[in-house]
PDB file of C-alpha atoms in Angstrom:
ATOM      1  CA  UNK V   1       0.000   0.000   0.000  1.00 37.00           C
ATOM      2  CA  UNK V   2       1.135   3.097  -1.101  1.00 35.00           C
ATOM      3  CA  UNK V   3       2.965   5.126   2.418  1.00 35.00           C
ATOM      4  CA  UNK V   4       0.418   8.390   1.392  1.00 32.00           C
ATOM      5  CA  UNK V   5      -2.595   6.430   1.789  1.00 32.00           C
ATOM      6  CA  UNK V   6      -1.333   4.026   4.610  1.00 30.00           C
ATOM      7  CA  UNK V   7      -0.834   7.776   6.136  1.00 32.00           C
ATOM      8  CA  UNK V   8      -4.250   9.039   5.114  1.00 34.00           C
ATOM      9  CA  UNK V   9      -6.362   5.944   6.309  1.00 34.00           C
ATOM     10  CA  UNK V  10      -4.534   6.157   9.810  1.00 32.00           C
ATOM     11  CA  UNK V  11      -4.971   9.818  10.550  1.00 35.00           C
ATOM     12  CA  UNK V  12      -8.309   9.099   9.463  1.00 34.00           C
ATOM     13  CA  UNK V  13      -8.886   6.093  12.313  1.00 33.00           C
ATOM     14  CA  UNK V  14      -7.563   8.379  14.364  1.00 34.00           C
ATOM     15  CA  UNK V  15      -9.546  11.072  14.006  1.00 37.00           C
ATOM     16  CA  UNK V  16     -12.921   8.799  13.502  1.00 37.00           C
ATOM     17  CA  UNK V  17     -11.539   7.573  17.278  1.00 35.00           C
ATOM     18  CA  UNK V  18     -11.167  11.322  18.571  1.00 36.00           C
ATOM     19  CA  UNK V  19     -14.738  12.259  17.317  1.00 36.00           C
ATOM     20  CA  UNK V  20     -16.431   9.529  18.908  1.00 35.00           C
ATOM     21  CA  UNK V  21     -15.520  11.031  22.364  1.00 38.00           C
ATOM     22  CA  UNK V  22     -17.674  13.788  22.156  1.00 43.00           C
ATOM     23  CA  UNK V  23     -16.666  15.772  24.981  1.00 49.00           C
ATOM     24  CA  UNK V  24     -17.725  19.246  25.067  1.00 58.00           C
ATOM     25  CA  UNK V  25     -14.803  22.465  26.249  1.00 57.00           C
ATOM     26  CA  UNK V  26     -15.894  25.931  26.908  1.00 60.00           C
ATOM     27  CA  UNK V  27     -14.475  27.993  24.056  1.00 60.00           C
ATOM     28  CA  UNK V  28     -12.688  31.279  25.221  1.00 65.00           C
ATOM     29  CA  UNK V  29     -10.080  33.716  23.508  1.00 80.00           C
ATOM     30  CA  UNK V  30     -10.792  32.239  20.845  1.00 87.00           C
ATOM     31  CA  UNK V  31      -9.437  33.494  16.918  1.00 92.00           C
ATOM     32  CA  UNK V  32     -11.109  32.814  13.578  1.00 94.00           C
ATOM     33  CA  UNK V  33      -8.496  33.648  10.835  1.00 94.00           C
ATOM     34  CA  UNK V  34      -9.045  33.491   7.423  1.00 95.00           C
ATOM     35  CA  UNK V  35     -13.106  33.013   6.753  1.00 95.00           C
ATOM     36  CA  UNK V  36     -13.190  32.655   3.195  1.00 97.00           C
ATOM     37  CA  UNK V  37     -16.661  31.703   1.161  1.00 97.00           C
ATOM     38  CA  UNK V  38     -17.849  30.927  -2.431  1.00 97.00           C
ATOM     39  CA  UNK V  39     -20.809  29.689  -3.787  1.00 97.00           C
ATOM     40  CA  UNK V  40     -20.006  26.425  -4.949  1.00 97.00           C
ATOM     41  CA  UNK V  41     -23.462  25.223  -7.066  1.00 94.00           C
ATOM     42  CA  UNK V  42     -24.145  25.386 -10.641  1.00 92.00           C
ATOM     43  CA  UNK V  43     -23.986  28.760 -12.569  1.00 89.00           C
ATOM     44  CA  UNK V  44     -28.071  28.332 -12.496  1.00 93.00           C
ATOM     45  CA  UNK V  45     -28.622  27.437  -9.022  1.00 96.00           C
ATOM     46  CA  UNK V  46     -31.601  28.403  -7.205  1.00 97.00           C
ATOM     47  CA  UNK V  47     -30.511  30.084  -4.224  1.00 97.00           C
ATOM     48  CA  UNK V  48     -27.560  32.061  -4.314  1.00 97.00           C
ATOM     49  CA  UNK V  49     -25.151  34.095  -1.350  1.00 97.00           C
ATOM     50  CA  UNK V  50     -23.984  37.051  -3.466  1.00 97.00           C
ATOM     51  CA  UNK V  51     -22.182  38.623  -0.601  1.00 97.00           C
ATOM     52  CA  UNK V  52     -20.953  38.024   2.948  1.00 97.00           C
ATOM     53  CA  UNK V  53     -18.656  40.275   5.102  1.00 96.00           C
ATOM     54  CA  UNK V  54     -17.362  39.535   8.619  1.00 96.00           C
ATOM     55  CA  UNK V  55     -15.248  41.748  10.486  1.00 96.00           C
ATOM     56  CA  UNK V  56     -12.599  42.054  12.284  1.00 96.00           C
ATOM     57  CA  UNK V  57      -9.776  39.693  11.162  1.00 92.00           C
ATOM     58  CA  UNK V  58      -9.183  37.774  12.960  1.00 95.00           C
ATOM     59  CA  UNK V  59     -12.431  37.194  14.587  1.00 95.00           C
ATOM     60  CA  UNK V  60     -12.583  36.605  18.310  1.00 93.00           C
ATOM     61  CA  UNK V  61     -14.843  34.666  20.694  1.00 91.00           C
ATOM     62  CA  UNK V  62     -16.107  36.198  22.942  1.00 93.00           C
ATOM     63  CA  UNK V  63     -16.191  39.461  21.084  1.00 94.00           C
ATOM     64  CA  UNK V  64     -17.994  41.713  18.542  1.00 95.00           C
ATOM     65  CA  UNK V  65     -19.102  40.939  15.025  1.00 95.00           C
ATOM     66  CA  UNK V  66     -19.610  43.528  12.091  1.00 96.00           C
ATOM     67  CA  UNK V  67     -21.813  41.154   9.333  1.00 96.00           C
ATOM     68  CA  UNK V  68     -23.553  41.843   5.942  1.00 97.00           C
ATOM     69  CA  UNK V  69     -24.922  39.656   3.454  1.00 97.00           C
ATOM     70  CA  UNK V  70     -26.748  39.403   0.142  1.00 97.00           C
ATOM     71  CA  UNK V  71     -28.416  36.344  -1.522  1.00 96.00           C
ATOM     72  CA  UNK V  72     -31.010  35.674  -3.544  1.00 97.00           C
ATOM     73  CA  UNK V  73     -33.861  32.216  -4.019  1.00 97.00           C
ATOM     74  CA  UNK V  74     -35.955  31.953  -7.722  1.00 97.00           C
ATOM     75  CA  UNK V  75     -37.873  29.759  -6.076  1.00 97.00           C
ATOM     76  CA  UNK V  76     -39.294  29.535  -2.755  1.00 96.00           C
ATOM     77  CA  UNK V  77     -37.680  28.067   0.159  1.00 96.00           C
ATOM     78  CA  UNK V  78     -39.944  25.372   2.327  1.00 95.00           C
ATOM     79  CA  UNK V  79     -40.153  22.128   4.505  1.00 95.00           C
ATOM     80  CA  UNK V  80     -38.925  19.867   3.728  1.00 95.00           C
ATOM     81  CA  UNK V  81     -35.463  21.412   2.712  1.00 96.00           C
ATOM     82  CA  UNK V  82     -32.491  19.332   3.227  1.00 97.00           C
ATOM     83  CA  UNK V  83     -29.233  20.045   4.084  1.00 97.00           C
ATOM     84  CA  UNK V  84     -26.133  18.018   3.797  1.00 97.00           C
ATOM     85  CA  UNK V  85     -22.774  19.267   5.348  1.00 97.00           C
ATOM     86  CA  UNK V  86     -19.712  17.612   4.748  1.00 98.00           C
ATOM     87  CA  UNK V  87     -17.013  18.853   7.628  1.00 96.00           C
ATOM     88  CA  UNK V  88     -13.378  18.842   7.236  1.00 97.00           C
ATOM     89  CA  UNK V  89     -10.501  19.104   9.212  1.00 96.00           C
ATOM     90  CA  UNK V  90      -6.520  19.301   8.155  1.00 96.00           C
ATOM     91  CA  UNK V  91      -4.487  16.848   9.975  1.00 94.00           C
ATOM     92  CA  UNK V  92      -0.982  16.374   9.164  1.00 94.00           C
ATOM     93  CA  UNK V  93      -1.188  17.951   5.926  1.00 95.00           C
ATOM     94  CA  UNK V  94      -4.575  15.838   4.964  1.00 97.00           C
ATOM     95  CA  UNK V  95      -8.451  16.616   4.508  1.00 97.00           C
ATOM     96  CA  UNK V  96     -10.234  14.546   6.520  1.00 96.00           C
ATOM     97  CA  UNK V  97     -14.009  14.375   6.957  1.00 96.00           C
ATOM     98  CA  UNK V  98     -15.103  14.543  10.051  1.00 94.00           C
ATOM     99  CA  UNK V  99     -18.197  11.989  10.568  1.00 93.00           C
ATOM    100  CA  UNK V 100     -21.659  13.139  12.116  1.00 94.00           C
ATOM    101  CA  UNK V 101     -21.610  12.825  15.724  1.00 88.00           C
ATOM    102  CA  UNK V 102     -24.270  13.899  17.545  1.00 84.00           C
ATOM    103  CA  UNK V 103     -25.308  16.058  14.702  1.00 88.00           C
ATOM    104  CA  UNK V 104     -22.360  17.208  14.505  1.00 88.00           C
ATOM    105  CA  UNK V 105     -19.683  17.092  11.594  1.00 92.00           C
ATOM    106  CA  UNK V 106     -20.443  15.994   8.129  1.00 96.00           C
ATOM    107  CA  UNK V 107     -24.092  15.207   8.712  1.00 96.00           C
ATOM    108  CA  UNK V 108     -27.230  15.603   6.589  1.00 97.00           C
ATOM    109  CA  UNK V 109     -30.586  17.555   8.085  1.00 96.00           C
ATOM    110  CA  UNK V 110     -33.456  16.174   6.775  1.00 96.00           C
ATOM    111  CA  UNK V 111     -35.452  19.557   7.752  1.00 96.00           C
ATOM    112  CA  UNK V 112     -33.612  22.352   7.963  1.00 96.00           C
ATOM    113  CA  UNK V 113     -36.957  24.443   8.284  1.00 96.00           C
ATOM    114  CA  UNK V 114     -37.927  22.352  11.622  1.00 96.00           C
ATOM    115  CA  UNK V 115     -34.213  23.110  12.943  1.00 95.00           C
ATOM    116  CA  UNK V 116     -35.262  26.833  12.566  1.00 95.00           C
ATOM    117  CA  UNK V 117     -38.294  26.165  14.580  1.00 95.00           C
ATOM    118  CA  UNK V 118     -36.544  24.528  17.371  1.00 95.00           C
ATOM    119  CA  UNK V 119     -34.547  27.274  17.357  1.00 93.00           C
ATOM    120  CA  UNK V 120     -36.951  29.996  16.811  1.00 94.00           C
ATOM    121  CA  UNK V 121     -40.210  28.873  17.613  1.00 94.00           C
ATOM    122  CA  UNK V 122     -43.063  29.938  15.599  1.00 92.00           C
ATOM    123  CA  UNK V 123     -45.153  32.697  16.876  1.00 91.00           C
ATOM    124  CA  UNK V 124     -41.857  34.467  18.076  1.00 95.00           C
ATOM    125  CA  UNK V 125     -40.536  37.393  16.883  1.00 95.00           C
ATOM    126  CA  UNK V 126     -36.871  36.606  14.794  1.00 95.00           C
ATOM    127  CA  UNK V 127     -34.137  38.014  16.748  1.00 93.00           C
ATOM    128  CA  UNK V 128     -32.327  41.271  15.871  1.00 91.00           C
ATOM    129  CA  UNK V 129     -31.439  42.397  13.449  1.00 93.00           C
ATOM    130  CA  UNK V 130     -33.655  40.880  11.610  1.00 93.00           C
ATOM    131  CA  UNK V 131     -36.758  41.796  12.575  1.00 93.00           C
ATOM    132  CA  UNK V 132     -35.671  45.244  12.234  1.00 93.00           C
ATOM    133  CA  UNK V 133     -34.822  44.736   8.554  1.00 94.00           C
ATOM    134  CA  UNK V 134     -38.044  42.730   7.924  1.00 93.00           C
ATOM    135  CA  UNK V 135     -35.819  39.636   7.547  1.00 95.00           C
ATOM    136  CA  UNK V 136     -37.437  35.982   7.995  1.00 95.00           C
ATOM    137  CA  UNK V 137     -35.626  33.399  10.129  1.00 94.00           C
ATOM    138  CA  UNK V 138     -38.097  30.604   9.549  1.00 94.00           C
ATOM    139  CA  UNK V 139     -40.064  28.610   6.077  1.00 96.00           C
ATOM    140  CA  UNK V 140     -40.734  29.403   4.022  1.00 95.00           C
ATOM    141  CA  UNK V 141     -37.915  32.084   2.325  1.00 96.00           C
ATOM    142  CA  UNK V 142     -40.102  33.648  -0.494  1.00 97.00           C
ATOM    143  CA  UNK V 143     -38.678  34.051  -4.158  1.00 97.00           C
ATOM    144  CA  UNK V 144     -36.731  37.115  -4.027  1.00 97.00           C
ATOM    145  CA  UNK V 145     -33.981  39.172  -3.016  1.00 97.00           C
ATOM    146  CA  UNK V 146     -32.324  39.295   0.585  1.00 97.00           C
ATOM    147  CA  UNK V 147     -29.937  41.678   2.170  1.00 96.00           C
ATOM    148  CA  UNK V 148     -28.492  42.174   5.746  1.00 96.00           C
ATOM    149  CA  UNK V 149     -27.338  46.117   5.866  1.00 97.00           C
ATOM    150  CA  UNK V 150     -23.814  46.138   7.858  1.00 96.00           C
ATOM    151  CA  UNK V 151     -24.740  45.004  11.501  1.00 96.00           C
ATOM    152  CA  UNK V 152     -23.066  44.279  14.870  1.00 94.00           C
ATOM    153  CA  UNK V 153     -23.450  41.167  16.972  1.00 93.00           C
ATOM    154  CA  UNK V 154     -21.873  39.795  20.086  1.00 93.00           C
ATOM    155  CA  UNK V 155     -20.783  36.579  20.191  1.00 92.00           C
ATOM    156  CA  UNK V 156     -20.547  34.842  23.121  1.00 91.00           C
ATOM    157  CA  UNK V 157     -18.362  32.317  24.987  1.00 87.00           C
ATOM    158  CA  UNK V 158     -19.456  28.734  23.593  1.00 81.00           C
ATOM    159  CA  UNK V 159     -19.080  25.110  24.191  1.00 81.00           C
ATOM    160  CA  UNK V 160     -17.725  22.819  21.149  1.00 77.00           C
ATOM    161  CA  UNK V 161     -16.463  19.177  20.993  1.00 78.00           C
ATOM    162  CA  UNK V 162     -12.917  19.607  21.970  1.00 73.00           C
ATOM    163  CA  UNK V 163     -11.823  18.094  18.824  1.00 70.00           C
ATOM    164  CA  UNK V 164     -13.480  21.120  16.957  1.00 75.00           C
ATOM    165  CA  UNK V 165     -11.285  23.660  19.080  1.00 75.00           C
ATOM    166  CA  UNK V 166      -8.471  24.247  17.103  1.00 89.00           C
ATOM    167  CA  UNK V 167      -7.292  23.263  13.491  1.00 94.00           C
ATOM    168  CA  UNK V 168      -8.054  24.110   9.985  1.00 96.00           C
ATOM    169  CA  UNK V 169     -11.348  23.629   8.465  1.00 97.00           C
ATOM    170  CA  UNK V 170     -13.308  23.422   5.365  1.00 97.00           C
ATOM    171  CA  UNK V 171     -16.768  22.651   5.376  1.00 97.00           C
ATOM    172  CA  UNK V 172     -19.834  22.401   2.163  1.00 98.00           C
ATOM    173  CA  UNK V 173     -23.243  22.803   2.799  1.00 97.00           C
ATOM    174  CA  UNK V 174     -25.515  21.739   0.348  1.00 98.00           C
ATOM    175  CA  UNK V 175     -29.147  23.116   0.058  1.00 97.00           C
ATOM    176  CA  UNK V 176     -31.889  20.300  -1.394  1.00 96.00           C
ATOM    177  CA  UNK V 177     -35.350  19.855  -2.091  1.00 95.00           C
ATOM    178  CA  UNK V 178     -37.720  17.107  -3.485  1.00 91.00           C
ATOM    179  CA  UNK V 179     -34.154  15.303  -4.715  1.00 90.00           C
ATOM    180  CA  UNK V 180     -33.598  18.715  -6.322  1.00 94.00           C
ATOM    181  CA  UNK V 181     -30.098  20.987  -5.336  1.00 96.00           C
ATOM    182  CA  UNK V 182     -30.894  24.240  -4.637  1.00 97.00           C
ATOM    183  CA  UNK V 183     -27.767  25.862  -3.821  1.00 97.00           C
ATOM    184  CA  UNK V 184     -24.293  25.211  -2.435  1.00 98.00           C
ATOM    185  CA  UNK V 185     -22.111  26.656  -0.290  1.00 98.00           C
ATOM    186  CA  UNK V 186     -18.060  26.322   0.654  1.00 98.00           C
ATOM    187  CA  UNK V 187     -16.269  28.206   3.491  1.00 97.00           C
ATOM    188  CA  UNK V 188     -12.718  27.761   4.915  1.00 97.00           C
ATOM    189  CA  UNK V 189     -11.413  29.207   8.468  1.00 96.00           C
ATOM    190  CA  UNK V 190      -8.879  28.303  11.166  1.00 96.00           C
ATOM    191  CA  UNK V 191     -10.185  28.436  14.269  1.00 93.00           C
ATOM    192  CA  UNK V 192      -7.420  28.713  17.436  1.00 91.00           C
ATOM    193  CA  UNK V 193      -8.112  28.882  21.157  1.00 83.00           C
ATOM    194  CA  UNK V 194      -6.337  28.874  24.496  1.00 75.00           C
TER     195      UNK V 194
END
């Protein structure tokens, strides 16, 4: 067997063995360097991010957030709408995927629109600054045009698998309906904390 992919498949089992011992750390001081994004669906796609801006570089947790964003759906957006995530992480020099654990990872949503609901239950107001922008958080998204004027957030301490603390990730979300792909999305960071 080739020494590359002896290499791979062990960092790999290694990894897969790390994952599986979900163990949750308290994330503070931490550093998100180089957020990168691109839309990575067909030229015809659906549903589209034209723009996304965080600021500062790095960004730090706990700490303030300056965000905008653009997209646009030409069709609308409603349950069921699948998602499917693959996560990776660079180890020695590879990609590896990181499996869903405890959803998790590389994992696919069946219903991203009952997520939302969990999240924001229906019959409460979206949180700011959306509502001030008339922005919805829940299904359906409506055919159209979207856009998040420049806006600050806090973000707050947080508690990730510690296997997800430091490193350098890529990770592709991938938007479905009805069997159909609706959009697709690619972004790259390093994340470092004490």
């Amino acid at each position: 067997m080739d020494r590359s992919v002896m290499l791979a498949v062990t960092v790999s089992l290694v990894v897969a063995g790390v994952v599986t011992q979900v163990s949750c750390r308290r994330v503070t001081n931490a550093k998100v360097l180089g957020f990168d994004w691109k839309n990575c669906g067909q030229p015809d796609a659906p549903a589209v991010l034209k723009t996304l801006a965080l600021s500062p570089d790095p960004i730090t947790i706990p700490g303030d957030l300056t965000a905008s964003a653009s997209g646009t759906t030409s069709v609308e957006l409603a349950a069921p709408l699948a998602v499917n995530v693959t996560l990776e992480k660079e180890v020695a020099g590879f990609w590896v995927k990181v499996p869903c654990v405890e959803e998790l990872g590389s994992c696919h949503y069946e219903d991203a629109c009952e997520i939302l609901n969990q999240l924001i239950p229906p019959g409460q107001d979206c949180p700011e600054p959306l509502h001030s922008y008339g922005l919805p958080c829940r299904c359906p998204f409506k055919a159209g045009s979207y856009s998040l004027p420049q806006s600050d957030f806090y973000l707050p301490n947080m508690d990730l698998p510690y296997w997800l603390t430091n490193g350098n990730y890529r990770v592709q979300g991938v938007l479905g309906s009805q069997g159909k792909e609706l959009g697709c999305l690619k972004v790259a960071l390093s994340l470092h904390s004490d």
